[in-house]
Amino acid sequence: MARIERVTVLGSGIMGHGIAQISAMAGYKVIMRDVDQQFLDRAMERIRWSLSKLVEKGRISSSEMASILDRISVTVDLEEAVRQSDLIIEAIPEDMRLKKETFAKIDAIAPADAVLASNTSTLPITEMASATKREDKFVGIHFFNPPQLMQLVEVIPGAKTSSSTVDLAIGYVRSLKKEPILCRKDVAGFIVNRIFIPLVHEAAWDLQDGKAGMREIDAAFKFKLGFPMGIFELADYTGIDVVHKATKEMYARDKRVVNPCPIIEDLYSKGHYGQKSGKGFYEYKQGSYTRIELSMQEAERYNPIRLLAVAINNASWLISNDVASKDDVERALMLGMGIREGIFKVAERVGYAKLVDTLRALRASSKNEFYDPDRFLLSLVK
Ligand code: 3HC
């Protein structure tokens, strides 16, 4: 496949509609498919909202907005969606069986040279690819929410992905004016979710243990560590259902990747999915883009050292295990989560020895190997 002209996006939810939008913005002809017309109508409404924001900010003109919308069509018919496609990106629910079934179906009807990609947050690319007869043309292309604004896209080859498929995925990401970062190994959580998902749980543990209130933890995460949102605010924004599912999947693959806190399970079981359901950690006007106002004064009442220690430990694990370089891990967090500066710079200021002590204390009190300091982190302690 030399050129991509037509892109299919399967699934029109938070990620699917965003991927469809930015692909159309880059000039591709896009078909977005979902199982129900109502979902597609809602997705088009969101795309119109987002494009109007970009017009308001002068990033695109109104006539560009009209031609972007013209390049997007929608359908509930799977065959129609993939029949003429060059690149098919799946953003359907995080259910391995459903994904494998869908990929097996589209493998049989899509053009023989079409590349199949998954936007999965955490599921193994190699296993998904095995549902098709084109494992060499299967790749992970993982976007971050909101895809319209986040610069990072992780590209994850499976065991049999060819180098030309990886190149095509990287070329596609660059054509969207986004930054591809190669995740060299198909590990649980890839790069960013390996850091983000455990952080939500660590913050929830401190909340559960009464170390601080929700707003204080959020404010400290934002103002002391330099993230653009509080960690609970971000979990609500991403979706508690997404965080919950990712936790389950990551934990099933590797017990040392996260220490699940029951608060997430509890919110999930009550249907408190965050912004999308009107309630998560915080309450919202359902479905609208809402921010939580946090203050520096609130930040003063909580020391986020546990959060930083776990984030830096997981970042170190990625480096020790040759999943990504230190530079790529830092860039991935800056581009995918919007942290203002490299996480190792933040850690250096606090002191690696202090972070290792924090991990050792957590290891001792929890008896959980998750907190064992990684060898790369240990090598940084002078
Ligand atoms: N399209 C266009 N504009 C949008 C938008 C969208 N989808 N979403 C928000 N905006 C607009 C806002 O309405 C706002 O417009 P206004 O100035 O007219 O009010 C403008 O963008 C700026 O938004 P904010 O005022 O809220 O300010 P921020 O500077 O904080 O930017 C943000 C918003 C980019 C979302 C930033 O807060 C951020 O980077 N947050 C972190 C997001 C993150 O970490 N994402 C990754 C989650 S993990 C993931 O997705 C992986 C998955 O597998 C789980």
mmCIF file of C-alpha atoms in Angstrom, residues 184 315 319 324-332 343-345 348 352 376 380:
data_model
loop_
_atom_site.group_PDB
_atom_site.id
_atom_site.type_symbol
_atom_site.label_atom_id
_atom_site.label_comp_id
_atom_site.label_asym_id
_atom_site.label_seq_id
_atom_site.Cartn_x
_atom_site.Cartn_y
_atom_site.Cartn_z
ATOM 1 C CA ARG A 184 8.752 -1.088 20.795
ATOM 2 C CA ALA A 315 8.442 5.215 33.505
ATOM 3 C CA ILE A 319 13.147 2.103 29.944
ATOM 4 C CA ALA A 324 10.936 3.110 24.885
ATOM 5 C CA SER A 325 13.917 5.399 25.476
ATOM 6 C CA LYS A 326 13.951 7.886 28.359
ATOM 7 C CA ASP A 327 13.520 10.659 25.841
ATOM 8 C CA ASP A 328 10.491 8.999 24.253
ATOM 9 C CA VAL A 329 8.862 8.299 27.635
ATOM 10 C CA GLU A 330 9.274 11.965 28.585
ATOM 11 C CA ARG A 331 7.981 13.209 25.237
ATOM 12 C CA ALA A 332 5.063 10.753 25.335
ATOM 13 C CA ILE A 343 8.804 13.771 34.398
ATOM 14 C CA PHE A 344 12.437 12.914 35.171
ATOM 15 C CA LYS A 345 13.155 16.635 35.595
ATOM 16 C CA GLU A 348 15.187 15.090 39.944
ATOM 17 C CA TYR A 352 15.438 10.169 43.327
ATOM 18 C CA PHE A 376 16.729 2.047 36.133
ATOM 19 C CA LEU A 380 19.695 7.226 39.156
#
